[in-house]
Coordinates of N, CA and C in Angstrom, one line a residue:
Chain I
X1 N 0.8 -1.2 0.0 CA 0.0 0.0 0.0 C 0.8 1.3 0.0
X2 N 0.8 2.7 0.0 CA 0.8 3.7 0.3 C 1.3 4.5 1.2
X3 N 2.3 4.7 1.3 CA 2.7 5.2 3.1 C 1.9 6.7 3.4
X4 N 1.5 7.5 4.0 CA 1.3 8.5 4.2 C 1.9 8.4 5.6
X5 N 2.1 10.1 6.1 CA 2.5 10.8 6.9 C 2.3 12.1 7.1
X6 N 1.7 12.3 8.7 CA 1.5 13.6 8.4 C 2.1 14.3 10.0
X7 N 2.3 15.3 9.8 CA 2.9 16.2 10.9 C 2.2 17.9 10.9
X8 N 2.3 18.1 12.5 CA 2.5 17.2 13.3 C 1.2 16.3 13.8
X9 N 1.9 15.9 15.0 CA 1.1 14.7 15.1 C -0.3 15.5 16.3
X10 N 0.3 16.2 17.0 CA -0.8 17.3 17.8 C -0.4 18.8 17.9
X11 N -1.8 19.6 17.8 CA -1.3 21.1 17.4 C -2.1 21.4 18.5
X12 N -1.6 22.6 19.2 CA -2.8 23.6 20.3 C -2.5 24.7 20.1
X13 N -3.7 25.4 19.5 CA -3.3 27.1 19.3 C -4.4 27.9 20.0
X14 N -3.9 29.0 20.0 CA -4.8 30.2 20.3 C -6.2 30.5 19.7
X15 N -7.6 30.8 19.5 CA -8.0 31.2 18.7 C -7.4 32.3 18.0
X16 N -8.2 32.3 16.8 CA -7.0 33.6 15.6 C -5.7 32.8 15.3
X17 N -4.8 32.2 15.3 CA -3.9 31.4 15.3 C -3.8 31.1 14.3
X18 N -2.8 31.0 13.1 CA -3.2 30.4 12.0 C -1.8 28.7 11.9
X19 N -2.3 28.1 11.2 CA -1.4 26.7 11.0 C -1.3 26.1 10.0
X20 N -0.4 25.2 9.9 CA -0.1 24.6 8.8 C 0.3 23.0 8.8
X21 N -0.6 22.3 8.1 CA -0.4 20.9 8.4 C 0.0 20.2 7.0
X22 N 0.9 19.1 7.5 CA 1.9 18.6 6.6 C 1.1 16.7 6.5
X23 N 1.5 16.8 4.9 CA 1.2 15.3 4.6 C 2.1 15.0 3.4
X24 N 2.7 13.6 3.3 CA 4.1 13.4 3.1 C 3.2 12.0 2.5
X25 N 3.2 11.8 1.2 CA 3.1 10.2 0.3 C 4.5 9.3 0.0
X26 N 4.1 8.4 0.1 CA 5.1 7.4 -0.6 C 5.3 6.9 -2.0
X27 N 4.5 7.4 -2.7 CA 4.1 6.7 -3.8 C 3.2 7.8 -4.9
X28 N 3.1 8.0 -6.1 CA 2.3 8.7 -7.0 C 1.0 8.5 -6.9
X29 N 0.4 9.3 -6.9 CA -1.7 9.2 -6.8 C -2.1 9.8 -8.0
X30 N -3.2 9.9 -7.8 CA -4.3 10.2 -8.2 C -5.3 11.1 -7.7
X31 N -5.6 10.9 -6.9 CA -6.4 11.2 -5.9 C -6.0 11.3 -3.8
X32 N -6.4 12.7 -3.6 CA -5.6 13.1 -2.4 C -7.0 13.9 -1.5
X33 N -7.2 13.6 -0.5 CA -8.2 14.5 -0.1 C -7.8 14.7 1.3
X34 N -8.2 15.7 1.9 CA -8.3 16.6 3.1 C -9.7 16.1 3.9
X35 N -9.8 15.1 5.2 CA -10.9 15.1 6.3 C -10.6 16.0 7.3
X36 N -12.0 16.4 8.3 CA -12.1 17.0 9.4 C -12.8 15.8 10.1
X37 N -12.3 15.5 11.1 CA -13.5 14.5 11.9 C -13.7 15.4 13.5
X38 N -14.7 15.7 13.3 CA -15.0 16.2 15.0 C -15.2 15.8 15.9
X39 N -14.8 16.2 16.9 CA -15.1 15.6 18.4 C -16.2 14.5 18.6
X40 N -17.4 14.6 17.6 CA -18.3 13.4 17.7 C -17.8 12.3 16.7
X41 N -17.3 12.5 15.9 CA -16.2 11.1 15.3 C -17.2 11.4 14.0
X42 N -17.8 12.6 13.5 CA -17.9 12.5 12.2 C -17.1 13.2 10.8
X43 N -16.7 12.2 10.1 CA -15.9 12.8 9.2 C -16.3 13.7 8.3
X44 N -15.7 14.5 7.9 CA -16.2 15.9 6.9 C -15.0 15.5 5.8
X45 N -15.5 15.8 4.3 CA -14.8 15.9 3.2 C -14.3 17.5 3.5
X46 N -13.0 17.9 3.4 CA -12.6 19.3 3.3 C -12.4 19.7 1.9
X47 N -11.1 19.1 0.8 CA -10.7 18.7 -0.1 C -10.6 17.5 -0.6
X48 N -10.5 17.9 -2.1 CA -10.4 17.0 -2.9 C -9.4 17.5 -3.8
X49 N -8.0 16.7 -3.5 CA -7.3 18.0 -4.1 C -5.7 17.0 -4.7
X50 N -5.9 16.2 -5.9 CA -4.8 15.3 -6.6 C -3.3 16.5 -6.5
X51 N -3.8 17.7 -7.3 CA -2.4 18.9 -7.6 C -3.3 20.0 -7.7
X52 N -2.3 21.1 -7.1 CA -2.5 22.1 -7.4 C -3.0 22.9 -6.2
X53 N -4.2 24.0 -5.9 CA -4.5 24.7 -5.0 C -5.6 25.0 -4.8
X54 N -6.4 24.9 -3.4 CA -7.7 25.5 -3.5 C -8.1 26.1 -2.1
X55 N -8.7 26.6 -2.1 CA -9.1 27.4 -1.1 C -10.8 27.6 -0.7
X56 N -11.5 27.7 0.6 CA -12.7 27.2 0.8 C -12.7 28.1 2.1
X57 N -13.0 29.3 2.2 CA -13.2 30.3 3.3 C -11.8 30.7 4.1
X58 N -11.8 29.8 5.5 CA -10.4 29.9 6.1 C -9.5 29.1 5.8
X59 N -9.5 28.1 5.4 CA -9.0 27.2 5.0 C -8.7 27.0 3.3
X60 N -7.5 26.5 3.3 CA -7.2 26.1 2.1 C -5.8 25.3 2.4
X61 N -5.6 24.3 0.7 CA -4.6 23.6 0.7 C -3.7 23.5 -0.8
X62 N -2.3 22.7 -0.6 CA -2.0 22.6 -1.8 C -1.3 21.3 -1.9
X63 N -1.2 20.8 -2.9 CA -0.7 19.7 -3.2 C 0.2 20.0 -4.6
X64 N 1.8 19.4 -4.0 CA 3.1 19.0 -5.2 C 2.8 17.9 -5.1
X65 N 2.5 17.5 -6.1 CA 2.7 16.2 -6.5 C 3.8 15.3 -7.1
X66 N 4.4 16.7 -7.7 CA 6.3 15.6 -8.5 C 6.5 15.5 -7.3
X67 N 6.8 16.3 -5.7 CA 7.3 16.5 -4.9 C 6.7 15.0 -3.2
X68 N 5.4 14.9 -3.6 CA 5.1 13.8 -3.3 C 4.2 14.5 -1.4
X69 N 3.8 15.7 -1.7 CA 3.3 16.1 -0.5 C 2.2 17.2 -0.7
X70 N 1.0 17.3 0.4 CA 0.5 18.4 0.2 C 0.1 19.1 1.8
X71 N -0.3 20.6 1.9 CA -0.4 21.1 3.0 C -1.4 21.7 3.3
X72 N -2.3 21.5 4.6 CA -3.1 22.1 4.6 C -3.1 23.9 5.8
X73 N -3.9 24.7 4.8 CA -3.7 25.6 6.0 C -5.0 26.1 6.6
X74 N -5.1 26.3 7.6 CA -6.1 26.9 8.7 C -6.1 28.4 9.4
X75 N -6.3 29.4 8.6 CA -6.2 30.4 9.3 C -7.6 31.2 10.5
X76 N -6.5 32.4 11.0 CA -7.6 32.6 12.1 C -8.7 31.9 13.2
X77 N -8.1 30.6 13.4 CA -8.2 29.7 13.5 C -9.3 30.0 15.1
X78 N -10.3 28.8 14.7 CA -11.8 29.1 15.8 C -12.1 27.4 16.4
X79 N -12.8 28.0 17.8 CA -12.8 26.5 18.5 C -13.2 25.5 18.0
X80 N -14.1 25.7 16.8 CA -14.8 24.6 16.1 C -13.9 24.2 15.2
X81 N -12.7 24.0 14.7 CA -11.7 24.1 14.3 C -11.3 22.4 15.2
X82 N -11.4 22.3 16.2 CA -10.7 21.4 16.8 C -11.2 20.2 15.9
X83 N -10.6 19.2 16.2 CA -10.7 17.7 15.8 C -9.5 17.1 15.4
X84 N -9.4 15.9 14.2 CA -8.6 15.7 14.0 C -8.7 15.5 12.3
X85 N -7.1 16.2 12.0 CA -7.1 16.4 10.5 C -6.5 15.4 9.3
X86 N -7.0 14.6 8.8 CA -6.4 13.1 8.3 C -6.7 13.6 6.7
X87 N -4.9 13.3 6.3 CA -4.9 13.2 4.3 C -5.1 11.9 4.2
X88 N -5.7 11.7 3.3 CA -6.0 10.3 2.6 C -5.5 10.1 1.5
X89 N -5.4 9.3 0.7 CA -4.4 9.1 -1.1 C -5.0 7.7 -1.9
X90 N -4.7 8.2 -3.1 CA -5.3 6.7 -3.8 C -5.1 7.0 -4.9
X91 N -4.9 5.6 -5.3 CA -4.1 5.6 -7.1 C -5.2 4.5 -7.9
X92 N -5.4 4.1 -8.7 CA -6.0 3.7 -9.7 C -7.7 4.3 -10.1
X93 N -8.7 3.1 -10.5 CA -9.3 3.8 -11.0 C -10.6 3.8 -9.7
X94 N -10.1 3.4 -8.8 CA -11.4 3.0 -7.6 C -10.8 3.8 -6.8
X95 N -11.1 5.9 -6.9 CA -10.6 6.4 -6.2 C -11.2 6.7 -4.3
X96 N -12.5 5.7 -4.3 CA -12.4 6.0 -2.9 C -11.5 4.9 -1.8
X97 N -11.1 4.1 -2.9 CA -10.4 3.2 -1.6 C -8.8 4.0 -1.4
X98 N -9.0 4.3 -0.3 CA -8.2 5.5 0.5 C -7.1 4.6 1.3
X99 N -6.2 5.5 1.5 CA -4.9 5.2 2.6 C -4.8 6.4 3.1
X100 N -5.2 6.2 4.6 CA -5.3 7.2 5.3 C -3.8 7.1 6.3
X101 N -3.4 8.6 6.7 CA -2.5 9.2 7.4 C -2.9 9.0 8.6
X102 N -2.3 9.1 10.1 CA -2.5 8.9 11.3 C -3.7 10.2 11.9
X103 N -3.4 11.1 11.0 CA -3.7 12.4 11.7 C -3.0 13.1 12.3
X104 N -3.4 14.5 12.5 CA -2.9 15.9 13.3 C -4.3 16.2 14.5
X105 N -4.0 16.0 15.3 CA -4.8 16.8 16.4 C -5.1 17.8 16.9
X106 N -6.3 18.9 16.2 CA -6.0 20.3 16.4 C -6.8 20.5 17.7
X107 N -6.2 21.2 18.8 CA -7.3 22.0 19.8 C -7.0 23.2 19.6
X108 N -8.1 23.7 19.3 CA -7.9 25.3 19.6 C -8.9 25.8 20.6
X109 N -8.1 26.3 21.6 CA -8.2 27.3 22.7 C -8.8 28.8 22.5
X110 N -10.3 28.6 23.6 CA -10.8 30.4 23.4 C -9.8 31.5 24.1
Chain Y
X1 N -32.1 13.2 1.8 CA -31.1 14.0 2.7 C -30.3 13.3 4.0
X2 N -30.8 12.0 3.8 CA -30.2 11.1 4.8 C -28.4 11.1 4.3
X3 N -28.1 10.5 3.1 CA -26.3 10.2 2.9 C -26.3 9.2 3.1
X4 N -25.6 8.9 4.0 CA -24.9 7.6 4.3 C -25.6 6.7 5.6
X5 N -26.6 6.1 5.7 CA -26.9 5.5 6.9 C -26.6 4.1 7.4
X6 N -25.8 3.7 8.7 CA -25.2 2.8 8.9 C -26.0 2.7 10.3
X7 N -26.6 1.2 10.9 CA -26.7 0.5 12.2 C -26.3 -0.5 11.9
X8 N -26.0 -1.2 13.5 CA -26.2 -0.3 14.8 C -25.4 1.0 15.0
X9 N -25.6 2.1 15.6 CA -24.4 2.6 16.4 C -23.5 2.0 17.8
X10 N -24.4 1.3 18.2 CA -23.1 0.7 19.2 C -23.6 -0.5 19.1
X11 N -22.7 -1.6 19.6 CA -23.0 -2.9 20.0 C -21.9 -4.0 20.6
X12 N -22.3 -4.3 21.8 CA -21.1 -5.1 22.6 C -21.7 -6.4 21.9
X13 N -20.5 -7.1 21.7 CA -20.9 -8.6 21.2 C -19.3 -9.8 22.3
X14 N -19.8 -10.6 22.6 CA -19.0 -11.7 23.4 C -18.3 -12.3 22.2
X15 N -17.3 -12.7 22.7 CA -16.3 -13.0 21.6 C -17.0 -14.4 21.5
X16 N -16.9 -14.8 19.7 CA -17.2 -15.7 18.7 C -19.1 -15.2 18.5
X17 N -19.4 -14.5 18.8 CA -20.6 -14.5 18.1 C -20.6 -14.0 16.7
X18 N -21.7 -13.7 16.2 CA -21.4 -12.7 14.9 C -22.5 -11.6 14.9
X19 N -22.6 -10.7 14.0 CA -23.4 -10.0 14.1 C -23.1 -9.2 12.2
X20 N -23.9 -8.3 11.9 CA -24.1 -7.7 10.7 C -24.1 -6.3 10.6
X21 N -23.3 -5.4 10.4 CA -23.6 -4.0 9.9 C -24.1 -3.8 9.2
X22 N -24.9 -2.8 8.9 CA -26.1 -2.5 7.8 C -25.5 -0.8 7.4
X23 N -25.6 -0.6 5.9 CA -25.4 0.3 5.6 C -26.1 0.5 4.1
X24 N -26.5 1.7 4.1 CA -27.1 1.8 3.2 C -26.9 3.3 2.3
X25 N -27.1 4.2 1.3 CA -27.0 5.4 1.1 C -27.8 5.9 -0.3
X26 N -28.0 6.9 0.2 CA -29.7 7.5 -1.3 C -28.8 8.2 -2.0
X27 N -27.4 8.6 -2.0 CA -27.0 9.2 -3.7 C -26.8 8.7 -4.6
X28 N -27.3 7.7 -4.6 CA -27.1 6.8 -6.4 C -25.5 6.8 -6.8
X29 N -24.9 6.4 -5.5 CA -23.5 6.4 -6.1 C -23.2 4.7 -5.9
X30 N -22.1 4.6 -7.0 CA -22.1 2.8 -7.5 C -20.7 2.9 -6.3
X31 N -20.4 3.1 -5.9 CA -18.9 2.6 -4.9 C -19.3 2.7 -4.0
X32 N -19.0 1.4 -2.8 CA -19.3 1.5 -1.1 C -17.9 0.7 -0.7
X33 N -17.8 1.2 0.4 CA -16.6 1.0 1.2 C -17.1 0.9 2.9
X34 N -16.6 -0.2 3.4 CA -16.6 -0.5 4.9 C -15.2 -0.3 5.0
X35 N -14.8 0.7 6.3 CA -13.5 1.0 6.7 C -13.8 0.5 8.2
X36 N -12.1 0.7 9.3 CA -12.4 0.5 10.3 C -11.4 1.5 11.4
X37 N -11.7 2.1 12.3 CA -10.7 2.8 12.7 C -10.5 2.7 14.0
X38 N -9.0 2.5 14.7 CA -8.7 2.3 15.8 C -7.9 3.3 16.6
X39 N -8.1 3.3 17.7 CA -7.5 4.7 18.4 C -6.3 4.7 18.0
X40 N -6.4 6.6 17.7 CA -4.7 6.9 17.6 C -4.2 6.7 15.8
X41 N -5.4 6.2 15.0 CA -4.9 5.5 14.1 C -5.9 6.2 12.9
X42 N -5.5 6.3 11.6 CA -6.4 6.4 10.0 C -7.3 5.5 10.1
X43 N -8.1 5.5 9.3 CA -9.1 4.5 8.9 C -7.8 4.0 7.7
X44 N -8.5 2.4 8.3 CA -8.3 1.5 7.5 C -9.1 0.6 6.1
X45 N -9.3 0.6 5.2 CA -10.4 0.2 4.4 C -10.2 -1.4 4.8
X46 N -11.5 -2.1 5.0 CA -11.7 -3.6 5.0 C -12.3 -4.0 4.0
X47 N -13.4 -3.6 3.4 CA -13.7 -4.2 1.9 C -14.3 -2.9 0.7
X48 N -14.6 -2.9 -0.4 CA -15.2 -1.9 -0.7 C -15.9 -3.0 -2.6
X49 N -16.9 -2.4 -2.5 CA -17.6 -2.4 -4.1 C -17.6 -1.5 -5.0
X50 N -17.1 -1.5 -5.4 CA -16.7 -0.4 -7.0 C -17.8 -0.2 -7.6
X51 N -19.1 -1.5 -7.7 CA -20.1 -1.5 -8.5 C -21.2 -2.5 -7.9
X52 N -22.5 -2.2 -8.0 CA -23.4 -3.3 -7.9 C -23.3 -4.6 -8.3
X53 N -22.5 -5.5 -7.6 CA -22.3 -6.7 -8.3 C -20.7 -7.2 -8.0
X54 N -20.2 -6.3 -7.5 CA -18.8 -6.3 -7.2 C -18.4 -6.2 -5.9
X55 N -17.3 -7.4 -5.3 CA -16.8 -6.7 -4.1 C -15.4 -6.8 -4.2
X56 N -14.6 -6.2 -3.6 CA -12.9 -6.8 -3.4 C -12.1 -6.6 -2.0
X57 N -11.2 -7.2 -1.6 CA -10.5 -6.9 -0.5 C -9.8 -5.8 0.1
X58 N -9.9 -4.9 0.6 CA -8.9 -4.1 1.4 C -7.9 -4.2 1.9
X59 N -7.3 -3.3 2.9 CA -5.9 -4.0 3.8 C -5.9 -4.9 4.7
X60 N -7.4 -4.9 5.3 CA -7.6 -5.6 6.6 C -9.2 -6.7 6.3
X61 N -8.8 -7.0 5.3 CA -9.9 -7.6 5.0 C -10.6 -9.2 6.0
X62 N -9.4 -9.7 6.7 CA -9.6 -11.1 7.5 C -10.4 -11.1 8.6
X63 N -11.2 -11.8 8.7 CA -12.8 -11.4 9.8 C -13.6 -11.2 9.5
X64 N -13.7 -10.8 7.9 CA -14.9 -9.8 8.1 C -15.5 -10.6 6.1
X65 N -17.0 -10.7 5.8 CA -17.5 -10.7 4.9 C -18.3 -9.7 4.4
X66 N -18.2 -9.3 3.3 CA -19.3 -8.2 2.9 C -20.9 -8.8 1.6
X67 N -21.9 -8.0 1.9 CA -22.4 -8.6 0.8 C -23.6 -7.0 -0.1
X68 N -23.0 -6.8 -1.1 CA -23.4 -5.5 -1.9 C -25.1 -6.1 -2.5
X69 N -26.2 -6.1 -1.6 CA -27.0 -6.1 -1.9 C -28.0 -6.0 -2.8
X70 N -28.1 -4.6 -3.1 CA -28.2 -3.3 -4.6 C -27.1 -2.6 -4.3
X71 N -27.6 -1.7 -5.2 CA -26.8 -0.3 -5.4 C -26.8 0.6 -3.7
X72 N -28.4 0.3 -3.1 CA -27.8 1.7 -2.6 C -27.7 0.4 -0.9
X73 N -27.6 -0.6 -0.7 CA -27.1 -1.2 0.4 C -25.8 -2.3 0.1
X74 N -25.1 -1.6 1.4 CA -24.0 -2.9 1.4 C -23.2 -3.1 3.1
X75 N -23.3 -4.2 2.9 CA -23.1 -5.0 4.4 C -22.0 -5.2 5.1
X76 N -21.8 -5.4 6.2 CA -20.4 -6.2 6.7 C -20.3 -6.9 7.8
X77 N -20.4 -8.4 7.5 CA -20.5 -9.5 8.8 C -19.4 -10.0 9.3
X78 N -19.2 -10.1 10.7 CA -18.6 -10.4 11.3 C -19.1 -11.9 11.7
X79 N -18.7 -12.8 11.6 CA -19.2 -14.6 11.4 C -18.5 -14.9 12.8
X80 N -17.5 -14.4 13.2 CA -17.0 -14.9 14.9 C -15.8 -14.3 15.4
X81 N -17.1 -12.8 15.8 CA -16.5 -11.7 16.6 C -15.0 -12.0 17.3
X82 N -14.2 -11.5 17.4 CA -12.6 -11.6 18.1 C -12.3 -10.4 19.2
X83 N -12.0 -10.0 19.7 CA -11.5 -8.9 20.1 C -10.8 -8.4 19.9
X84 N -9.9 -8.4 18.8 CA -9.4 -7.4 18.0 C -9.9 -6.7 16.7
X85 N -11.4 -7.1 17.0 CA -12.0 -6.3 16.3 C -12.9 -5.3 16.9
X86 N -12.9 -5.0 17.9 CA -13.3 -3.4 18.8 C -12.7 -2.4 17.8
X87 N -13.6 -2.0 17.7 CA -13.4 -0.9 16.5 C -14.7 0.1 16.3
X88 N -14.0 1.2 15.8 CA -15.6 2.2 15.7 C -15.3 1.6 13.6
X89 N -16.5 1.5 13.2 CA -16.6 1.3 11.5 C -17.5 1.9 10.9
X90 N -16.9 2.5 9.9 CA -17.4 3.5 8.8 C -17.6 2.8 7.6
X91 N -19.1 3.7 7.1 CA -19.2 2.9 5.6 C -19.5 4.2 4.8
X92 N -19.1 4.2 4.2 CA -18.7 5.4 2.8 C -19.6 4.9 1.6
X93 N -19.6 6.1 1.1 CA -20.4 5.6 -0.6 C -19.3 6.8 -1.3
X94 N -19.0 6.8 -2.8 CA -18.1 7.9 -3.4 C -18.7 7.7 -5.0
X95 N -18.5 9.1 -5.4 CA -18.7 9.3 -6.4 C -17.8 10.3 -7.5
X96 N -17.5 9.9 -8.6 CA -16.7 10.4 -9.7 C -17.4 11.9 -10.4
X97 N -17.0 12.7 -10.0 CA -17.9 14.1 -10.6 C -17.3 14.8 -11.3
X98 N -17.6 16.0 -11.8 CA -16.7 16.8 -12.5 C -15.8 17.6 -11.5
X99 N -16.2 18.1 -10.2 CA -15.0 18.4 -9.2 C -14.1 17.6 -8.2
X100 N -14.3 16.7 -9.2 CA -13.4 15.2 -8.6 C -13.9 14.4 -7.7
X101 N -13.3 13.6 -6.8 CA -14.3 12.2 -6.1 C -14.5 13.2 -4.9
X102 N -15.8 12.7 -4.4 CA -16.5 12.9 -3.4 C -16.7 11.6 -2.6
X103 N -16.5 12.0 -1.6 CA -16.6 10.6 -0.6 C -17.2 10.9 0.2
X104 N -18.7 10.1 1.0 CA -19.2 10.5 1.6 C -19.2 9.2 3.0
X105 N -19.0 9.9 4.5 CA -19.0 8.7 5.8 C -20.9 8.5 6.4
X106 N -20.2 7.6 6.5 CA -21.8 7.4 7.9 C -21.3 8.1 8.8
X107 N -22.1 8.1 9.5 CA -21.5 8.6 11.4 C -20.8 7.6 12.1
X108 N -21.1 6.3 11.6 CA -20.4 5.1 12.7 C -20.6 4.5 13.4
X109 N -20.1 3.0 13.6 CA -21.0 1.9 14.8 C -19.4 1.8 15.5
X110 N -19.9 1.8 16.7 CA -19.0 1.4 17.7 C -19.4 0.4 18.1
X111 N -18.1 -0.6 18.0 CA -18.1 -2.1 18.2 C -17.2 -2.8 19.5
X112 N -17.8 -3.4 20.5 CA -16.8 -3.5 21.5 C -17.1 -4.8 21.3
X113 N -15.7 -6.3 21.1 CA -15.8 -7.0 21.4 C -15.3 -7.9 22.8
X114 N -16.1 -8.4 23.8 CA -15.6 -8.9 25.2 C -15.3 -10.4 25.3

């Protein structure tokens, strides 16, 4: 399979705070996406994002692909914000079967 | 407006019994995926259907049977529960669009086996 990696592994910031989280592939894809899972353990699609750049209110991310990584950012950053941030990856033509990353742990503090 | 709907949400089961996750989802999307996820850990995929009529293996596929009923149900039996299979499990549906794959979760059954 797929290695992913992502750093770090736990973040605590201030609100307003902005961050930056790292995901690191092992292997060429296809297909790369950005989850939020919240404190109730439901997962949110953030991105869908193989290459290139996109942006979605506070949030946005990018993906190098020759480079074999993509990053997400979180700015101004608010308590609903907390949860945990997992990249997923996947190569062929059955793009939802995913290889998920460990996660980043965000708390953010009022 | 439902999505993705999966029971039970919780269920203790005594080790070797079995039991059946139920999942089901109204977007008319042909791909389902049962994943499983452990503390501290990604979700892991255990089986998934590409299509009505199709199933295949995942990473963690051992323990576990699936059976893709139609299009918009698909299953995942545990024939004799272990306890190393306590796990919260997610079942996904995805679909191929013009702004690329969408993947959509249930909310999840929490599974404690004793």
């Amino acid at each position: 399979g797929i290695q992913v990696e992502q750093s770090p592994p736990d973040l605590i910031l201030q609100e307003g705070a902005n961050s930056t989280l790292r995901c690191n592939f092992s292997d060429s894809v296809n297909n790369l996406q950005w989850f939020h899972q919240n404190p109730w353990g439901q997962l949110i699609n953030l991105f869908y994002i193989p290459s290139g750049t996109k942006q979605n209110g506070r949030l946005s991310a990018t993906t190098v692909a020759t480079e074999r990584y993509s990053l997400l950012y979180i700015s101004s950053s608010q308590t609903t914000d907390s949860g945990v941030y997992f990249c997923a990856v996947a190569r062929g033509s059955t793009l939802g079967r995913l290889y998920f990353g460990r996660g980043t742990q965000l708390t953010v503090w009022p | 407006n439902a999505g993705v709907t999966q029971t039970p949400k919780f269920q203790v089961l005594k080790t070797g019994q079995s039991m059946t996750l139920q999942c089901a989802q109204d977007m008319n999307h042909n791909s389902m995926y049962w994943y499983r996820q452990d503390p501290g850990m990604g979700l892991r995929l255990i089986y998934y259907s590409a299509s009505e009529g199709t199933t295949d293996k995942g990473e963690v596929p051992n323990g576990y049977n699936v059976s893709r009923l139609n299009k918009r149900e698909f299953s995942l039996r545990l024939e004799s529960a272990a306890p190393s299979q306590t796990s919260v499990y997610f079942c996904a549906s995805s679909a191929q669009g013009l702004s690329g794959n969408t993947i959509y979760f249930g909310e999840g059954s929490w599974l404690t086996v004793v």
